[in-house]
mmCIF file of C-alpha atoms and ligand atoms in Angstrom:
data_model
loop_
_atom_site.group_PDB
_atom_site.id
_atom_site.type_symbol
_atom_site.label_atom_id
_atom_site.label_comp_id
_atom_site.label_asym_id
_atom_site.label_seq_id
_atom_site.Cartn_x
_atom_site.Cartn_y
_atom_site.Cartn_z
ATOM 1 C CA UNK H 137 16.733 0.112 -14.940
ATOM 2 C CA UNK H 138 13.330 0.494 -13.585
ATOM 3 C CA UNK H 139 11.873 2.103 -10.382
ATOM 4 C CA UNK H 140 8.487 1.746 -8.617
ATOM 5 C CA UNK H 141 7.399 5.018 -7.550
ATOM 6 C CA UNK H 142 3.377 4.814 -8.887
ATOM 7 C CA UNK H 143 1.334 1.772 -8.824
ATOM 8 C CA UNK H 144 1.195 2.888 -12.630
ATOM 9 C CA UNK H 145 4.439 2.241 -13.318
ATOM 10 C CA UNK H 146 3.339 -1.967 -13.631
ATOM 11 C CA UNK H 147 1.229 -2.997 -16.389
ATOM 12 C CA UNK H 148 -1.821 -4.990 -15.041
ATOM 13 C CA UNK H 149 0.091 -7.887 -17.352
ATOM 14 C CA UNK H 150 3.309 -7.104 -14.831
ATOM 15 C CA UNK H 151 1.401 -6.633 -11.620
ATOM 16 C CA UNK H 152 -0.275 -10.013 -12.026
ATOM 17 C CA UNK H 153 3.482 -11.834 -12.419
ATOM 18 C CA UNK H 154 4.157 -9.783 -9.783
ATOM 19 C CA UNK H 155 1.840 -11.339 -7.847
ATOM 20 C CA UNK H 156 1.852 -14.771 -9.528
ATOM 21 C CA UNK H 157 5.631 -14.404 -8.324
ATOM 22 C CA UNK H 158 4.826 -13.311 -4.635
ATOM 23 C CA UNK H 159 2.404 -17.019 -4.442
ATOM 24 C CA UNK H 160 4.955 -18.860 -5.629
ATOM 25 C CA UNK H 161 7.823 -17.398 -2.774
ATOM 26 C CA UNK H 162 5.386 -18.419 -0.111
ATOM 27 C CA UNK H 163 4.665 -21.878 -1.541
ATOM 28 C CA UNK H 164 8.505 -22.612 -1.592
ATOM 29 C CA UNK H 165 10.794 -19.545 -0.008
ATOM 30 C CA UNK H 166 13.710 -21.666 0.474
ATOM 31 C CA UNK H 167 13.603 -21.818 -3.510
ATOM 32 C CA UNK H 168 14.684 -18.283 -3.151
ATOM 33 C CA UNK H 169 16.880 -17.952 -0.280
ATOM 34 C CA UNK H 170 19.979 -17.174 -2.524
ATOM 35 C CA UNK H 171 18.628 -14.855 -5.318
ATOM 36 C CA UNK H 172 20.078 -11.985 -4.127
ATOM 37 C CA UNK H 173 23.378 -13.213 -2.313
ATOM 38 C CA UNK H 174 25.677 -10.201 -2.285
ATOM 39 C CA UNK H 175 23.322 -7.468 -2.690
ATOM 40 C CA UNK H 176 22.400 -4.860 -0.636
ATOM 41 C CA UNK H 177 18.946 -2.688 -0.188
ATOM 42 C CA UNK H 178 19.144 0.489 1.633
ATOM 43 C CA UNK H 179 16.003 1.574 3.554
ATOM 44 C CA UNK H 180 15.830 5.458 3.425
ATOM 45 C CA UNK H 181 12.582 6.065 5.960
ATOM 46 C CA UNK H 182 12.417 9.788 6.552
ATOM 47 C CA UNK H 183 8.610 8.451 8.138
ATOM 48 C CA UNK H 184 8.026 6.499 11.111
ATOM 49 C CA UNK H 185 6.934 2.878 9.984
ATOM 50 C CA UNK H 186 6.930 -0.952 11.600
ATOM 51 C CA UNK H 187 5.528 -3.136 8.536
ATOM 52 C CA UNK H 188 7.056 -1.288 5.781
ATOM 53 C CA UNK H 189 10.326 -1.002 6.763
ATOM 54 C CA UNK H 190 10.800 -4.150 8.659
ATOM 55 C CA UNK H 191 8.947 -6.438 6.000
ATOM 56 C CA UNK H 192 11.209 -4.863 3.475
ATOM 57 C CA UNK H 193 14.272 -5.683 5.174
ATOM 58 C CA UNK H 194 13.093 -9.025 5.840
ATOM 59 C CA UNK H 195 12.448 -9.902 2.582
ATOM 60 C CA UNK H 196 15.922 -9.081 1.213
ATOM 61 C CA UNK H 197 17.448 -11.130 4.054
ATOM 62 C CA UNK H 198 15.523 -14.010 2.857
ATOM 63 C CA UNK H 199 16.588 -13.404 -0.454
ATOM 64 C CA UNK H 200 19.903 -13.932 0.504
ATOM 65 C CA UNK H 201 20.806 -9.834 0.682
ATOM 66 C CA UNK H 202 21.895 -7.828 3.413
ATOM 67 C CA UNK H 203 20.331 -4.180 4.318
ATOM 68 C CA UNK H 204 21.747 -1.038 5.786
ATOM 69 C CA UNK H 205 19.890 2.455 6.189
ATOM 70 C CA UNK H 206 18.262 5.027 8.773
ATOM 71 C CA UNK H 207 14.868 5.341 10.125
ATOM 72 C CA UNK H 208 13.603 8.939 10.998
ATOM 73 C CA UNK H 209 15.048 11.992 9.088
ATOM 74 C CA UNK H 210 16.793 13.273 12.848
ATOM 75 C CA UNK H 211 19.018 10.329 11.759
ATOM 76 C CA UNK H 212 20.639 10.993 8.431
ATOM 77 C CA UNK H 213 22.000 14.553 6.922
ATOM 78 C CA UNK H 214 18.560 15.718 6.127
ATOM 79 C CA UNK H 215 19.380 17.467 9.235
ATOM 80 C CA UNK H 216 21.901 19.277 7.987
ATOM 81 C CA UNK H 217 19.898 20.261 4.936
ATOM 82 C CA UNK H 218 21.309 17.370 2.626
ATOM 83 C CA UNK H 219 18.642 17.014 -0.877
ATOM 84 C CA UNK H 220 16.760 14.145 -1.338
ATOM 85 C CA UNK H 221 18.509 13.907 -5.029
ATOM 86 C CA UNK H 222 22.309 14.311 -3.120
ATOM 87 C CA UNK H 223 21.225 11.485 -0.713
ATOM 88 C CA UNK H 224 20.368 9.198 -3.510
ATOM 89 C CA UNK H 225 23.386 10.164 -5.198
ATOM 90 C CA UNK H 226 25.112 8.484 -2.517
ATOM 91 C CA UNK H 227 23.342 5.745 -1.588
ATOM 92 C CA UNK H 228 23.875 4.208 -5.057
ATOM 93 C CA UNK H 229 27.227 4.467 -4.290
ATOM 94 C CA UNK H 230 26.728 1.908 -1.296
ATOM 95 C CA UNK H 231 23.465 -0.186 -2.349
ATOM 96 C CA UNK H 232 21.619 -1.701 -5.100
ATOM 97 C CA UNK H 233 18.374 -0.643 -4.455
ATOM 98 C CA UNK H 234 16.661 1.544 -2.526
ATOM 99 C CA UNK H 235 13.490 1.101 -0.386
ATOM 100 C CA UNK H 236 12.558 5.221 0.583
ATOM 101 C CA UNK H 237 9.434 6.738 2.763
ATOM 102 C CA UNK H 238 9.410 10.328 3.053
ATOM 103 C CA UNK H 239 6.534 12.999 4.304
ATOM 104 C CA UNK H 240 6.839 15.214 0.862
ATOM 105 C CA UNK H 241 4.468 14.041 -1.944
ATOM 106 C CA UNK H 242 7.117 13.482 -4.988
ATOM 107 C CA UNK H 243 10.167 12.735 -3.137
ATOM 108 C CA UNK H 244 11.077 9.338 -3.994
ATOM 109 C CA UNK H 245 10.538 10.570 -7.453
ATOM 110 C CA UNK H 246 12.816 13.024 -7.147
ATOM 111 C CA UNK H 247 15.332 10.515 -5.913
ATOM 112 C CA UNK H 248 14.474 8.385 -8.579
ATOM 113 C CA UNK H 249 16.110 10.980 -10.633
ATOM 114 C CA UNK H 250 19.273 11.488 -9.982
ATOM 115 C CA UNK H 251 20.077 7.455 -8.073
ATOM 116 C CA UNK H 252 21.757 5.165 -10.395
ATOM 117 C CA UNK H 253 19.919 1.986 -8.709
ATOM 118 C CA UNK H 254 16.083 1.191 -8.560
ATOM 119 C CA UNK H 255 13.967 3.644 -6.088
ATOM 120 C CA UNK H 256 11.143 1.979 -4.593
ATOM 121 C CA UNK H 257 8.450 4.014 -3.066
ATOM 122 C CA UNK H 258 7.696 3.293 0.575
ATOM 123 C CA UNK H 259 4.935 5.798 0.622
ATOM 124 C CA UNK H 260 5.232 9.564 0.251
ATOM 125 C CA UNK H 261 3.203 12.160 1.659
ATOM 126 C CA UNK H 262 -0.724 11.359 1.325
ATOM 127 C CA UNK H 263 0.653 10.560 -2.408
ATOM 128 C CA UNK H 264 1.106 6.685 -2.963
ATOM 129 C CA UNK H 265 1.865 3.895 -1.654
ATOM 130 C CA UNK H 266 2.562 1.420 -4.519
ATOM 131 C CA UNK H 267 4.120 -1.878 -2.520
ATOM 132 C CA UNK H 268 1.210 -1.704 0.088
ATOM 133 C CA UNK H 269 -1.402 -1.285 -3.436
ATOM 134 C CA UNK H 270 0.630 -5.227 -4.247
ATOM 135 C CA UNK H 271 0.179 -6.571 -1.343
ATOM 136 C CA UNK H 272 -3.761 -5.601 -1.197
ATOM 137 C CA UNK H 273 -4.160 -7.226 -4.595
ATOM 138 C CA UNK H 274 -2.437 -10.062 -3.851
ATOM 139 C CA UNK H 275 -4.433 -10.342 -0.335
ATOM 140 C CA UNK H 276 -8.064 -9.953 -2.341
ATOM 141 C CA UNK H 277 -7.136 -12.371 -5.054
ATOM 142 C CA UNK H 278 -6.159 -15.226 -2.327
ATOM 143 C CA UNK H 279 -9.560 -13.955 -0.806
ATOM 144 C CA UNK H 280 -12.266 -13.539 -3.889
ATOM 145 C CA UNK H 281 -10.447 -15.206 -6.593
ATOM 146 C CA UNK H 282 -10.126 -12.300 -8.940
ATOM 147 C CA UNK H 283 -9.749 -8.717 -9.187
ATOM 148 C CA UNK H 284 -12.688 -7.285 -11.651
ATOM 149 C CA UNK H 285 -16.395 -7.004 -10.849
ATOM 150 C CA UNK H 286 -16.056 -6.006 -7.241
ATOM 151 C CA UNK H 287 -18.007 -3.974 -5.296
ATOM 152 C CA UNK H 288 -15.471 -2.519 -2.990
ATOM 153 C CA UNK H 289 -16.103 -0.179 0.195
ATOM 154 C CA UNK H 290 -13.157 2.281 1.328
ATOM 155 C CA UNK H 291 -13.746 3.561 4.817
ATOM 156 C CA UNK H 292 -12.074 6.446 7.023
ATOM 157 C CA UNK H 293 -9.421 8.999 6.154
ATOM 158 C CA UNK H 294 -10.191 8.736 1.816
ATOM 159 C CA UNK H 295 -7.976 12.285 2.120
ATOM 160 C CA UNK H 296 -4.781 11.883 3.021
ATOM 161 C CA UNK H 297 -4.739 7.809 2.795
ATOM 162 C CA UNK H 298 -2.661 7.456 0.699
ATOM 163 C CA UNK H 299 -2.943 3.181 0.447
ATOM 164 C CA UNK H 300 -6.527 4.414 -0.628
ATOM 165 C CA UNK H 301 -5.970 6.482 -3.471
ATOM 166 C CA UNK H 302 -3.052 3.864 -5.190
ATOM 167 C CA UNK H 303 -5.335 1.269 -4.416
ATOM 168 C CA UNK H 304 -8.161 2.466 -6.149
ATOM 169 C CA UNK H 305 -5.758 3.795 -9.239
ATOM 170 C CA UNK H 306 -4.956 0.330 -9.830
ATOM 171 C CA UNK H 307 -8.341 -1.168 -9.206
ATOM 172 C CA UNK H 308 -9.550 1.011 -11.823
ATOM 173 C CA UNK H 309 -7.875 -0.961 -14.690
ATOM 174 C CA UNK H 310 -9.864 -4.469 -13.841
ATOM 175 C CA UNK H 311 -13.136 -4.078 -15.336
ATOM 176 C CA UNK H 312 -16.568 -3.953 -13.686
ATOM 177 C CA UNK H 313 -15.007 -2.851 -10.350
ATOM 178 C CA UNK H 314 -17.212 -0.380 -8.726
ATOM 179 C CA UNK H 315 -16.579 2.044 -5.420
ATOM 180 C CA UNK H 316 -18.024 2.888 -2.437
ATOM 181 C CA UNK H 317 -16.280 5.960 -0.679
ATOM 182 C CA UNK H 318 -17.432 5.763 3.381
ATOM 183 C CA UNK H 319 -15.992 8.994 5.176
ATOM 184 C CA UNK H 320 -17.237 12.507 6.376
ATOM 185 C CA UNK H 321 -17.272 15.223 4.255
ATOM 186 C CA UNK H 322 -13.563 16.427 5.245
ATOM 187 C CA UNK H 323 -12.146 13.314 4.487
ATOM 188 C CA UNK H 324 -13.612 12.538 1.362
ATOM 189 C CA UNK H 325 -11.154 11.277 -1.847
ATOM 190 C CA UNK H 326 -9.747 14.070 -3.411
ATOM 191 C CA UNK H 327 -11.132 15.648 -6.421
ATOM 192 C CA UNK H 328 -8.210 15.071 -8.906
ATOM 193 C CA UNK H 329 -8.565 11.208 -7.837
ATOM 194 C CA UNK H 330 -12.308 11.584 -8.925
ATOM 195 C CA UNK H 331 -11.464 13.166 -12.167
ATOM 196 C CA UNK H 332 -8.048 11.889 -13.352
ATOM 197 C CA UNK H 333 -8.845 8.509 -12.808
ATOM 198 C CA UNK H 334 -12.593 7.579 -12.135
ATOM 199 C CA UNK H 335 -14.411 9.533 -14.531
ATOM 200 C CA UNK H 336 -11.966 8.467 -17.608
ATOM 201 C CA UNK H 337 -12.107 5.148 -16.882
ATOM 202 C CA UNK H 338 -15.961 5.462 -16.551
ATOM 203 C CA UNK H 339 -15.995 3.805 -12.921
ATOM 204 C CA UNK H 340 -19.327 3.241 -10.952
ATOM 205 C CA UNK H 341 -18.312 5.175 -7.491
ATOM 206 C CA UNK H 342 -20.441 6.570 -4.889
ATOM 207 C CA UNK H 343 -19.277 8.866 -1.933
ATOM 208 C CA UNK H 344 -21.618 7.767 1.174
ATOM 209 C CA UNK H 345 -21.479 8.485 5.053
ATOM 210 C CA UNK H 346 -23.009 5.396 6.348
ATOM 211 C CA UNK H 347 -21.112 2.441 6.984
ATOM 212 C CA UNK H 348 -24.033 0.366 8.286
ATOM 213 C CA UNK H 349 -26.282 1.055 4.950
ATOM 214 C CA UNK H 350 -23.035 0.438 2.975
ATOM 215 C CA UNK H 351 -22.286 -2.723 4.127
ATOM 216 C CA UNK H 352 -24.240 -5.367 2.969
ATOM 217 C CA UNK H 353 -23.503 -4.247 -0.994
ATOM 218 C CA UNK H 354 -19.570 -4.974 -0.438
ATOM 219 C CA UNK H 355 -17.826 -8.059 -1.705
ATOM 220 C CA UNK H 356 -14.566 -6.291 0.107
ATOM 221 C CA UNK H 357 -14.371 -3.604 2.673
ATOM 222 C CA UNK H 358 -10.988 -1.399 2.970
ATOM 223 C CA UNK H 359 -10.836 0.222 6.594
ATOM 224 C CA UNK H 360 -8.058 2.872 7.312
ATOM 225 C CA UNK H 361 -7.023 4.697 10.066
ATOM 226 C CA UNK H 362 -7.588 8.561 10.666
ATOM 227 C CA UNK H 363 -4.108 10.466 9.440
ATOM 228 C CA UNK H 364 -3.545 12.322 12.586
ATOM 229 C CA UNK H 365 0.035 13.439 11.101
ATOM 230 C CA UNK H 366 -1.049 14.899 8.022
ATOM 231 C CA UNK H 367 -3.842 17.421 9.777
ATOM 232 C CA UNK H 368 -3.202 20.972 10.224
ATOM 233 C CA UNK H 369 -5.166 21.159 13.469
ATOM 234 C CA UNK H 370 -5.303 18.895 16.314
ATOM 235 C CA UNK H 371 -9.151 19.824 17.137
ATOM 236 C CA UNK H 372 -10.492 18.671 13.482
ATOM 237 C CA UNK H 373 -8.496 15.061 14.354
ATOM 238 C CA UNK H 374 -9.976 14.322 17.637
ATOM 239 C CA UNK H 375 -13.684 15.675 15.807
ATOM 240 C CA UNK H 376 -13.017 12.888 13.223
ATOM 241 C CA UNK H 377 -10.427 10.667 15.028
ATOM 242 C CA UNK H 378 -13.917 7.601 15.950
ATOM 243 C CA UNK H 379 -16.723 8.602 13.454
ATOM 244 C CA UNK H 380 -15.727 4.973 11.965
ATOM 245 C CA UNK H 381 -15.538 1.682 14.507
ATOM 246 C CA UNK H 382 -16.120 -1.256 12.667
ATOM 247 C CA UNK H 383 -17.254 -4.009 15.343
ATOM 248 C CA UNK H 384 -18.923 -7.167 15.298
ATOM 249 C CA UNK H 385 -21.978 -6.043 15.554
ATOM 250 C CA UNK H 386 -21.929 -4.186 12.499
ATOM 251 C CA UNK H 387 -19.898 -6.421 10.817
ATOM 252 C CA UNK H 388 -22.872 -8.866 11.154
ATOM 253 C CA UNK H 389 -24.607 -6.565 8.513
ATOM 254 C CA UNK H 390 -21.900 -7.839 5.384
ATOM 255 C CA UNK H 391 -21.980 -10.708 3.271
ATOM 256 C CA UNK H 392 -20.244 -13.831 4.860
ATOM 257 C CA UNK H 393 -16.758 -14.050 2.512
ATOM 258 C CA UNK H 394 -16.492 -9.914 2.715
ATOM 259 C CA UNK H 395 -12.620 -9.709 3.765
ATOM 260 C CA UNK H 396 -12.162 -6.830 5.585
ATOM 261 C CA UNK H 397 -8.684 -4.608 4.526
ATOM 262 C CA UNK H 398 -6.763 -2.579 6.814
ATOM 263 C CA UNK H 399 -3.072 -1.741 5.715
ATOM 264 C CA UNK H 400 -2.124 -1.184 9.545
ATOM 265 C CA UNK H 401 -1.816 0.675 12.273
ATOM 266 C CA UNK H 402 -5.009 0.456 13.582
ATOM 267 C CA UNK H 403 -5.816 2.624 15.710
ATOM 268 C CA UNK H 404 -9.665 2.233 17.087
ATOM 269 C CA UNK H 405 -11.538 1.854 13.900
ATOM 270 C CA UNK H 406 -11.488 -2.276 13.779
ATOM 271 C CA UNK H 407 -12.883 -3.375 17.032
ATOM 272 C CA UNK H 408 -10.078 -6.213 18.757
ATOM 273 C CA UNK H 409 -13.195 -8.400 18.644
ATOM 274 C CA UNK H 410 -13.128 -8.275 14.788
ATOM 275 C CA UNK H 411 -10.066 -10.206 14.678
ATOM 276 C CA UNK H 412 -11.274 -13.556 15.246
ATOM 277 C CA UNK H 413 -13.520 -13.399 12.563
ATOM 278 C CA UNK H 414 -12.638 -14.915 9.258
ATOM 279 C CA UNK H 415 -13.187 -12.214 7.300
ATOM 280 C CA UNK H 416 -10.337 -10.388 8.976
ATOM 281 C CA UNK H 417 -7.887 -10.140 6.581
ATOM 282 C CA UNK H 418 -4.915 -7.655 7.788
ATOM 283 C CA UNK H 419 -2.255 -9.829 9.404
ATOM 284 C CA UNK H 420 -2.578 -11.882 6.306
ATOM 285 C CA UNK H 421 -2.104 -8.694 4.508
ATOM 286 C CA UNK H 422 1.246 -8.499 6.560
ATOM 287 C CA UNK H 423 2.265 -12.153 5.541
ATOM 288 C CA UNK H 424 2.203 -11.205 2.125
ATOM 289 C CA UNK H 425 3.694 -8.012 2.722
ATOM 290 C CA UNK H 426 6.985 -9.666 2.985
ATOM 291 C CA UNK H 427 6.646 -11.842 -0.482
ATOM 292 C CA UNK H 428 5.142 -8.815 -2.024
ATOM 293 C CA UNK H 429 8.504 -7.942 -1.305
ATOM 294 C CA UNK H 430 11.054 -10.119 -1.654
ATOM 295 C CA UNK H 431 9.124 -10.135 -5.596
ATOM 296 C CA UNK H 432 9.547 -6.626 -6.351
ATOM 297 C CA UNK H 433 13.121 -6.404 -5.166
ATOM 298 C CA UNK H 434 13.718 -9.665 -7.148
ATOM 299 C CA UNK H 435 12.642 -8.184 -9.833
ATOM 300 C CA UNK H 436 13.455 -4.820 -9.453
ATOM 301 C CA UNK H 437 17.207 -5.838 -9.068
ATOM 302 C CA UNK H 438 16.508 -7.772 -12.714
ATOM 303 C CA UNK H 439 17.472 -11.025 -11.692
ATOM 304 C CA UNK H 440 16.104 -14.278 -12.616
ATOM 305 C CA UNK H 441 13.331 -16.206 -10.993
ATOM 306 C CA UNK H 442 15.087 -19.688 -9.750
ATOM 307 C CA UNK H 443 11.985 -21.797 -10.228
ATOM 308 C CA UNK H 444 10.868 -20.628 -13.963
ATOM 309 C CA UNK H 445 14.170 -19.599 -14.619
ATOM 310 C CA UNK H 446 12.768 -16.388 -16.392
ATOM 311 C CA UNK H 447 13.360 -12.396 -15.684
ATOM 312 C CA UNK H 448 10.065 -11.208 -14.463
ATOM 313 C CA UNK H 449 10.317 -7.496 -15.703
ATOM 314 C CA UNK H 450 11.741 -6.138 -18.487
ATOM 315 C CA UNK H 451 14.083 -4.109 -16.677
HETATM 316 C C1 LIG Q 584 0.056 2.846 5.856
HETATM 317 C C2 LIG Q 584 0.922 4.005 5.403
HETATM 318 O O1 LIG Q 584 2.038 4.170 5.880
HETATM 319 O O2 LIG Q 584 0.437 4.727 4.552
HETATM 320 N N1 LIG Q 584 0.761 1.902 6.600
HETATM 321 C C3 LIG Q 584 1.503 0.959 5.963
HETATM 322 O O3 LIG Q 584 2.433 1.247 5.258
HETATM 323 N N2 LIG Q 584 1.128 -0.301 6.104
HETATM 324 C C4 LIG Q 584 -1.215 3.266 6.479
HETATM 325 C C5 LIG Q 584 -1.202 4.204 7.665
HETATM 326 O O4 LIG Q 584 -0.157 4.688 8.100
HETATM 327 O O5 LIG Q 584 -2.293 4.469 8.154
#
């Protein structure tokens, strides 16, 4: 049995039939309506969330599954003072595979533990957020062709994002990619993301302030919202909350096939007017959000792919 709790845990050799996997569900998803017939994913989201949560129940009803689960912690026995590792104890009495967000760093780990069906992480904490790190492959392969020798540009809240920092732990294994980090100096990437991952893989990066002089270098820009949750005072968020608004205007200054990233909510820092340009690239980020899914819980659940009638993990 496997889990996905890091964007580790897949080889780049599994991540790419991963997302060979995802292409092929949107070129024919009827092909996979029935895959999972009969099996159930619980969605344990102790974390408020609209994508996540509803793209991953969408994608096991369109493999043929059902769902069942709770959304905010106020509505399960967390309450009460139930463990993480009890919860999953029972849940894998009831499901056969669990989808979990949760604010602690670790947790679905923990769960991961002591469940006896796959954990998927949902995101926990300003930790990692492997499924979203998919779907952003995925979206800058259909976009550039390829994932090695980029130049990419992360913008905003490098700190606690934590799409950001499993993003760039997996963009670290394609050669030639090189970084650009955009924020203030409280919000810069943390050290141990710097150290335990850059620097031994020998990565180019650079840690900048301006977008403007940063933007004509990029071949892909990843904008993220400001992590108002995960600050310890409300002053510091509304300091920091608008330092980055990416709007025409400045979008002007990149190269013409720069997608632009954001792995939603926005909140101000992609101008509406942004959206109509063809380098926007989030709500196709959302499209493949739901294959993204439907593959890992495909393959997750270790059953076999209808069209190459082939296992795509080694579970
Ligand atoms: C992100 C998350 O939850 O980390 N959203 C998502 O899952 N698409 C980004 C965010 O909340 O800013």
């Amino acid at each position: 049995m496997r889990h996905l709790i890091d964007s580790l845990d897949l080889s780049v050799a599994e991540t790419r039939e991963i997302l060979d996997l995802a292409d092929r569900m949107a070129a024919d998803p009827t092909a996979y309506a029935h895959c999972a017939d009969g099996k159930i994913l619980a969605t344990l989201f102790y974390e408020p969330s609209t994508r996540t949560r509803l793209s991953f129940e969408t994608a096991m009803l369109n493999l043929g599954g059902k769902t069942l689960g709770f959304a905010g912690a106020e509505q399960c026995s967390a309450t009460k003072g139930e463990t993480v590792a009890d919860t999953a104890r029972v849940v894998s009495c009831y499901a056969d595979i669990i989808a979990m967000r949760h604010p602690k760093e670790g947790a679905p780990l923990r769960a991961s533990m002591y469940s006896k069906i796959p954990v998927i992480n949902a995101g926990d904490g300003g930790h990692n957020h492997p499924t979203q790190t998919m779907i952003d492959l995925l979206t800058i392969r259909q976009r550039k062709g390829h994932l090695d020798h980029l130049k990419v540009g992360f913008c905003g809240d490098l700190k606690f994002g934590r799409t950001v920092h499993s993003l760039v732990n997996s963009l670290v294994r394609y050669p030639e990619n090189e970084f650009y980090f955009i924020s203030p100096e409280e919000l810069k990437v943390p050290d141990y993301l710097i150290e335990d991952t850059l620097k031994p893989a020998k990565a180019l990066y650079h840690e900048v302030t301006s977008l403007e002089d940063t933007l004509p270098e990029l071949d892909v820009l990843y904008m993220t919202r400001v992590q108002k949750e995960r600050f310890f005072n409300e002053e510091d968020y509304i300091r920091l909350k608008d330092i980055y608004i990416l709007d025409q205007e400045k979008l002007n200054l990149a190269k013409p096939d720069m997608p632009v990233l954001h792995p939603l909510p926005r909140v101000d820092e992609i101008a509406t007017e942004v959206d109509n340009d063809p380098r926007a690239a989030y709500f196709q980020q959302v499209l493949n959000g739901k294959y993204i899914r439907m593959a890992l819980i495909l393959s997750l659940l270790g059953l076999t792919d209808p069209v190459t009638g082939k296992k795509v993990l080694s579970c």
